[in-house]
Coordinates of C-alpha atoms in Angstrom, one line a residue:
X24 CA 0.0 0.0 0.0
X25 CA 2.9 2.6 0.8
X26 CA 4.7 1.7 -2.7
X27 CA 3.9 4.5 -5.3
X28 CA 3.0 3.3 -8.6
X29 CA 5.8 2.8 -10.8
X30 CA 3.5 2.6 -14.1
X31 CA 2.6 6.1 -13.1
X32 CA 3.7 9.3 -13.8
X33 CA 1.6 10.7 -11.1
X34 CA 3.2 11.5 -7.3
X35 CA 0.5 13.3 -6.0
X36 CA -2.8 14.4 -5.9
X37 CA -5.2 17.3 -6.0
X38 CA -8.3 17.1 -3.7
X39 CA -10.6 20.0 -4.4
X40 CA -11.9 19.9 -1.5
X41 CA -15.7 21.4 -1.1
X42 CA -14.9 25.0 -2.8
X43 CA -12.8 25.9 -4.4
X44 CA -13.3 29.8 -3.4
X45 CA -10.9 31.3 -0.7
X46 CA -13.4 33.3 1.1
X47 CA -14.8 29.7 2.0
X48 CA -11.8 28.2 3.7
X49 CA -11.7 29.6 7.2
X50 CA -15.5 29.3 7.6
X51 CA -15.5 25.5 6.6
X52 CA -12.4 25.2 8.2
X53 CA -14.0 26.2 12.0
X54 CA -17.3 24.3 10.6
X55 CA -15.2 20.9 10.6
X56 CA -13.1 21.4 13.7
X57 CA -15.8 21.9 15.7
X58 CA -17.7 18.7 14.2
X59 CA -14.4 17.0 14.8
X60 CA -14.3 17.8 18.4
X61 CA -17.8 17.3 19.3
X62 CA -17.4 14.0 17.6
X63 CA -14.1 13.1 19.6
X64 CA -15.5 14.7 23.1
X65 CA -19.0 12.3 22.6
X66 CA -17.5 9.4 21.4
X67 CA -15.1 9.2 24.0
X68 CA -17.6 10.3 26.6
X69 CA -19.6 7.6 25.6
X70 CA -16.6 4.6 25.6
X71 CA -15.4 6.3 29.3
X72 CA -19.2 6.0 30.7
X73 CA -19.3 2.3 29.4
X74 CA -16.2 1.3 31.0
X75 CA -17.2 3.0 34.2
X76 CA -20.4 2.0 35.0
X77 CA -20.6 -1.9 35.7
X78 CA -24.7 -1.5 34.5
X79 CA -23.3 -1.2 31.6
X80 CA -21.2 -4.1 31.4
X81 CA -23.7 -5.8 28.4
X82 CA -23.3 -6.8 25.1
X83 CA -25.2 -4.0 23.5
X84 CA -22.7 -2.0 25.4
X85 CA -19.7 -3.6 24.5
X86 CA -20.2 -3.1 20.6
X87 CA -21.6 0.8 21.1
X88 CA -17.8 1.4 22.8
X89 CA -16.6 -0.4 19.9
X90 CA -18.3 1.7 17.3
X91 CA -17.8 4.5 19.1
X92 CA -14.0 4.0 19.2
X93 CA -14.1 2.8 15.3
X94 CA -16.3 6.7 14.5
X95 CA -12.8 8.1 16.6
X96 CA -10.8 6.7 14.2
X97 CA -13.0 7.0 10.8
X98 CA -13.5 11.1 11.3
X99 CA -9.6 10.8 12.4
X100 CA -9.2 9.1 8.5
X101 CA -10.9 12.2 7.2
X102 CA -11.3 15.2 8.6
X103 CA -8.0 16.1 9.9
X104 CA -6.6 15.7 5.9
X105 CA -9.5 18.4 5.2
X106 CA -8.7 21.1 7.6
X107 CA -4.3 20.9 6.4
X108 CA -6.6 21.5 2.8
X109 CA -8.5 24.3 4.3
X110 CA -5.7 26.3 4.8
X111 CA -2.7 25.2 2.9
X112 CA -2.1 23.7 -0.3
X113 CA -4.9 20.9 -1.6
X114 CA -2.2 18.0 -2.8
X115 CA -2.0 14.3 -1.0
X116 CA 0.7 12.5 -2.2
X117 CA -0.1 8.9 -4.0
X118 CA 0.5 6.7 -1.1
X119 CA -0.6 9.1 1.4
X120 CA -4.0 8.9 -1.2
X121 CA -4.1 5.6 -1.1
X122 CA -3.6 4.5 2.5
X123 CA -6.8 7.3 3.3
X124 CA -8.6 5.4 0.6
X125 CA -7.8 1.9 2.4
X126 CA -8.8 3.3 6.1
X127 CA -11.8 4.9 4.9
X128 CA -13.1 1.6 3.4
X129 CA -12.0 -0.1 6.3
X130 CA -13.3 1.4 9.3
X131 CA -16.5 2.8 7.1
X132 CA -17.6 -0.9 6.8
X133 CA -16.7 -1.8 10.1
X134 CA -19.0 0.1 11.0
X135 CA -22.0 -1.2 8.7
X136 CA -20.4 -4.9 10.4
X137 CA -20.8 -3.4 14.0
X138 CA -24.5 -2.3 13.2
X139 CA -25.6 -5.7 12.0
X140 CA -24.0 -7.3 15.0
X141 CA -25.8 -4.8 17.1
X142 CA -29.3 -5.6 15.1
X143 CA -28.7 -9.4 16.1
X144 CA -27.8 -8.3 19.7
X145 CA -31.6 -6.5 19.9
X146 CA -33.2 -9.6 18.0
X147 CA -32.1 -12.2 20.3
X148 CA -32.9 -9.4 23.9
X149 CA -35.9 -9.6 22.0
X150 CA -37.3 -12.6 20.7
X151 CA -35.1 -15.1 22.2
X152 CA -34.9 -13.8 26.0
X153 CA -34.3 -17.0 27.5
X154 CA -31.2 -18.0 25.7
X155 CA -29.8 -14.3 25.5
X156 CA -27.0 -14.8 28.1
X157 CA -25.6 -18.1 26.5
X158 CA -26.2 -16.7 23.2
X159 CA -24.6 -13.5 23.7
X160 CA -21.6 -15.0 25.6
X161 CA -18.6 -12.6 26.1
X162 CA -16.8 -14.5 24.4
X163 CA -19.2 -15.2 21.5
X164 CA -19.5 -10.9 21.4
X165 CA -15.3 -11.0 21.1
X166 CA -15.5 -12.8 17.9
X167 CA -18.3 -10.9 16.4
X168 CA -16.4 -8.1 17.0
X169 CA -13.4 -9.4 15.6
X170 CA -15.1 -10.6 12.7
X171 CA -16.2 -7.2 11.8
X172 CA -12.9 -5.9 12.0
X173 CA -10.9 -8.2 10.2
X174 CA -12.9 -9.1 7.0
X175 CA -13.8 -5.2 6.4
X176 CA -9.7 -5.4 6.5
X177 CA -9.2 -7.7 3.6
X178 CA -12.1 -5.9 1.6
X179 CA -10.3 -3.0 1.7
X180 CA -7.3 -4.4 1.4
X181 CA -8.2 -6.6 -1.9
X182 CA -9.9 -2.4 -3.3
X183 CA -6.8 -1.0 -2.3
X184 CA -4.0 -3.3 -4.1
X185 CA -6.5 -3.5 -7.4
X186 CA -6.6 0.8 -7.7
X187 CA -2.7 0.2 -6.8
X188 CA -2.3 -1.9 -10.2
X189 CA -3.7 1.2 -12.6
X190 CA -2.3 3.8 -14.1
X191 CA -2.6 7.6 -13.7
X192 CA -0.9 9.9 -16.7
X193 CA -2.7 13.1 -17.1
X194 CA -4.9 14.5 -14.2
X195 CA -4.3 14.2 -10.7
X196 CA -7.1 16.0 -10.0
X197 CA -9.5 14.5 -7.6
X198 CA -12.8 16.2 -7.4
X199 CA -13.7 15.3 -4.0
X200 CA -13.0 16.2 -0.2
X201 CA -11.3 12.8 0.4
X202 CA -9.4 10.2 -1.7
X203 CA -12.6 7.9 -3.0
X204 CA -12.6 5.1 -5.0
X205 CA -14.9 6.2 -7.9
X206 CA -12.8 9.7 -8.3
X207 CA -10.0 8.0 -8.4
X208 CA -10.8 5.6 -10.8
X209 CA -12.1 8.5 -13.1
X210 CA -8.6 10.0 -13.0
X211 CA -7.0 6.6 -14.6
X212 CA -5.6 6.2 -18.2
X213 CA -5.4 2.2 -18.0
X214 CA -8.2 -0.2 -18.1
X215 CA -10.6 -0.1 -15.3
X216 CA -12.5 -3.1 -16.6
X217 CA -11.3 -5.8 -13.2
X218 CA -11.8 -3.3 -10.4
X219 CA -15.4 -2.4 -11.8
X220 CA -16.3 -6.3 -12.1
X221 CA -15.1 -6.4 -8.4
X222 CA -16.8 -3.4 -7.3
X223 CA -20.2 -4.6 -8.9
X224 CA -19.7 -8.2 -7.3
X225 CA -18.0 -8.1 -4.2
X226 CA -18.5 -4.4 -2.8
X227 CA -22.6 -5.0 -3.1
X228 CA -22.0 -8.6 -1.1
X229 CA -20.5 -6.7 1.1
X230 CA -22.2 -3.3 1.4
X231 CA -25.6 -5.1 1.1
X232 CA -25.4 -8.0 3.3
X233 CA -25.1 -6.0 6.7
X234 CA -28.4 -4.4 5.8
X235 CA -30.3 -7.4 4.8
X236 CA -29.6 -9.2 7.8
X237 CA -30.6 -5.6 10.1
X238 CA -33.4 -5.7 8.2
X239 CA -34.1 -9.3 8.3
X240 CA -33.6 -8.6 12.4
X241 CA -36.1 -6.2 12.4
X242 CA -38.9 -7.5 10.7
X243 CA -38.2 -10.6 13.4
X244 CA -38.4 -7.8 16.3
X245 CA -41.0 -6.3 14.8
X246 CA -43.3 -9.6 14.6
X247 CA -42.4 -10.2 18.3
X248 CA -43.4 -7.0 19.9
X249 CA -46.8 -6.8 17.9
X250 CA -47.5 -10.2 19.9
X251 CA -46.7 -8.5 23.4
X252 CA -50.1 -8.3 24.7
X253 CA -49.3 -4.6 26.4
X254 CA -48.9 -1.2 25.4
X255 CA -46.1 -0.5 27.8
X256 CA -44.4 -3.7 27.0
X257 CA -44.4 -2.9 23.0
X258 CA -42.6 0.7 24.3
X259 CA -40.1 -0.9 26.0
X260 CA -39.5 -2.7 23.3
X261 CA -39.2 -0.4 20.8
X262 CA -37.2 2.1 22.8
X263 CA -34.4 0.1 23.2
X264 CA -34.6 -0.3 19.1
X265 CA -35.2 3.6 18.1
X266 CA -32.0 4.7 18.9
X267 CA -30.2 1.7 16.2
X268 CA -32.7 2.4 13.5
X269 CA -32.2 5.6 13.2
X270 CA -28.2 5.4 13.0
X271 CA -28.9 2.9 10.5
X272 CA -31.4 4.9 8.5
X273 CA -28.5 7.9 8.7
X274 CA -26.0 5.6 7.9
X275 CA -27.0 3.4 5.1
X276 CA -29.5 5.7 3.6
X277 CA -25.9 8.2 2.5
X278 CA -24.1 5.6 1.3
X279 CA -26.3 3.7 -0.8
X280 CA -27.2 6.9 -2.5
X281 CA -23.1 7.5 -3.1
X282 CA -22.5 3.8 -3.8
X283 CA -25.0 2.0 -5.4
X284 CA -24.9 3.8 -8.8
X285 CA -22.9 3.4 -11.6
X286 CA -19.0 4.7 -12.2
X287 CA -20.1 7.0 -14.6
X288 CA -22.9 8.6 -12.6
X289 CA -20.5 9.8 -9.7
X290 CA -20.9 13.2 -9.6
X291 CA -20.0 16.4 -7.1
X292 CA -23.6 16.5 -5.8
X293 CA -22.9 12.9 -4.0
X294 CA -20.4 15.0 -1.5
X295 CA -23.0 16.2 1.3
X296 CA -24.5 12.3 1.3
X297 CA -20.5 11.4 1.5
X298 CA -20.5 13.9 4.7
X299 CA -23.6 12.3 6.5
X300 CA -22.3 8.8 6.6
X301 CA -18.3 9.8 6.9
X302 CA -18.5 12.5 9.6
X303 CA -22.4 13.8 10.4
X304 CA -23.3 10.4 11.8
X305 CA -19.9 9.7 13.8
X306 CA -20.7 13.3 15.6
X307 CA -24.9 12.3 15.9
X308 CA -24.1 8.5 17.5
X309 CA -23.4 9.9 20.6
X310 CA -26.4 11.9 21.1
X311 CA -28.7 9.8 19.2
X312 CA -27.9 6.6 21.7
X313 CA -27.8 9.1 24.8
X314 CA -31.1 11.2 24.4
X315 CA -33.0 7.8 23.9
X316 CA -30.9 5.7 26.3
X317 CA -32.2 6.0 30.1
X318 CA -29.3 3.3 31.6
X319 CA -26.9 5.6 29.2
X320 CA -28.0 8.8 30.7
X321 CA -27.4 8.1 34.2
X322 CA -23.9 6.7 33.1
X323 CA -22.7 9.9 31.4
X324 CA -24.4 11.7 35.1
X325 CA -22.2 9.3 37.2
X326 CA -19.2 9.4 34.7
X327 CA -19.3 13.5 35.0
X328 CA -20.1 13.6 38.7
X329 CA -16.8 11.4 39.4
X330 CA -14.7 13.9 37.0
X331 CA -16.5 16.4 38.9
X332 CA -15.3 15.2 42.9
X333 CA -12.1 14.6 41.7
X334 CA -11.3 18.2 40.3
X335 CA -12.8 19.2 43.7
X336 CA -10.3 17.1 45.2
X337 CA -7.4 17.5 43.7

């Protein structure tokens, strides 16, 4: 991944970022640090209340601290490289372009990974109460987790080594605010005809499949809680659901707008849906879970009243 293309005459390249006017740059500049630290301060609030708060020792739990910490490191991927452009000069050098590209892929699907794991989490709490403390095992919930991290890994990886294999003469000019596949595949002078087979067969399998089986979880949970004889019962039940569905409507709505389309297709206007799912839903997960989390809540209260005593001490 760090070797530069030797087929290429192309070092570097140009992202264009999201204007390309210089009255824009310090005002979208302070617009994305401030998303970036809210998104760092909640996150990490979040993974510090977690770890605190032995209620919240639970398998839900345990993969919200894990897709908290994975939203750290995706906004980390991608907004950082935008505010150096915001103020300085626009270029990313090939393999500096290309390691962003691998990350992004990476950690953005290990996120869709952690959502469907969270979706089964809820189906079995839900419809399989019984068995949910065998079935959800810790260590059962370590290997989910790995699993999610590991093959979104090698999917990126296998995306990564293909664009790695073309060549770029001409342009280096990247119309986008991060180093994408599509753009970059635009730029190329060689055949693009094996990456696009891949992309059409393997990236749906594996952009698709996550949803399917959230969805699949749903309509289970859904089935189950119209059967619960009570009104307060099907609340309950649908409360500890609201807050995951509408992450995953945030989420997966954005990118299958950006995705599922073809090459050609891929214009500028797909860069404010490329924002919602890369940074706008890594800064909204924290207060999306928190505002419709009760046990949550009154972690974040116990986490802040600790920090709290101990400045009073100290």
């Amino acid at each position: 991944m760090e070797r530069v293309n030797q087929t290429s005459s192309v070092s570097e390249f140009i992202l264009l970022g999201l204007s390309s006017r210089p009255e824009d740059q310090k005002p979208l500049f302070i617009l994305f640090l401030i998303i970036y630290l809210v998104t760092l301060t909640g996150n990490l609030l979040i993974i510090l209340a977690i770890y605190c708060d032995l209620q919240l020792q639970t398998p839900m739990y345990f993969f919200l601290s894990f897709l908290s910490f994975t939203d750290i490191c995706f906004t980390t991927t991608i907004i950082p490289r935008m505010l150096v452009n915001f103020l300085s000069e626009k270029t990313i050098s090939y393999a500096g372009c290309l390691t962003q590209m691998y990350f992004i892929y990476a950690l953005g699907n290990t996120d869709s990974f952690l959502l469907a794991v969270m979706a089964f989490d809820r189906y079995v709490a839900i419809c399989d109460p019984f068995h949910y403390v065998t079935t959800m095992s810790h260590h059962r919930c370590v290997l989910l987790v790995a699993f999610s991290c590991s093959f979104t890994h090698i999917h990126s990886l296998l995306h990564t080594l293909l664009l790695n294999h073309l060549t770029f003469c001409d342009s280096n000019v990247i119309h986008h605010f991060l180093c994408d596949l599509s753009p970059l595949m635009k730029l190329s002078c060689s055949s693009t005809f094996v990456n696009e087979i891949v992309i059409m067969t393997e990236g749906p399998i594996v952009l698709v499949t996550p949803f399917l089986f959230i969805t699949f979880s749903y309509m289970r949970i859904l089935i189950t809680v119209l059967r619960i004889p009570s009104a307060a019962g099907k609340r309950k039940a649908f409360s500890t659901c609201g807050s995951h569905l509408t992450v995953v409507t945030l989420f997966y709505g954005s990118i299958f707008y950006v995705y599922l389309q073809p090459l050609s297709t891929y214009t500028v206007q797909d860069h404010i849906a490329t924002i919602v799912y890369t940074v706008l839903t890594s800064m909204l997960n924290p207060f999306i879970y928190s505002l419709r989390n009760k046990d949550l809540k009154q972690g974040l209260r116990k986490l802040m009243g600790t920090r709290k005593s101990q400045a009073a001490a100290s």
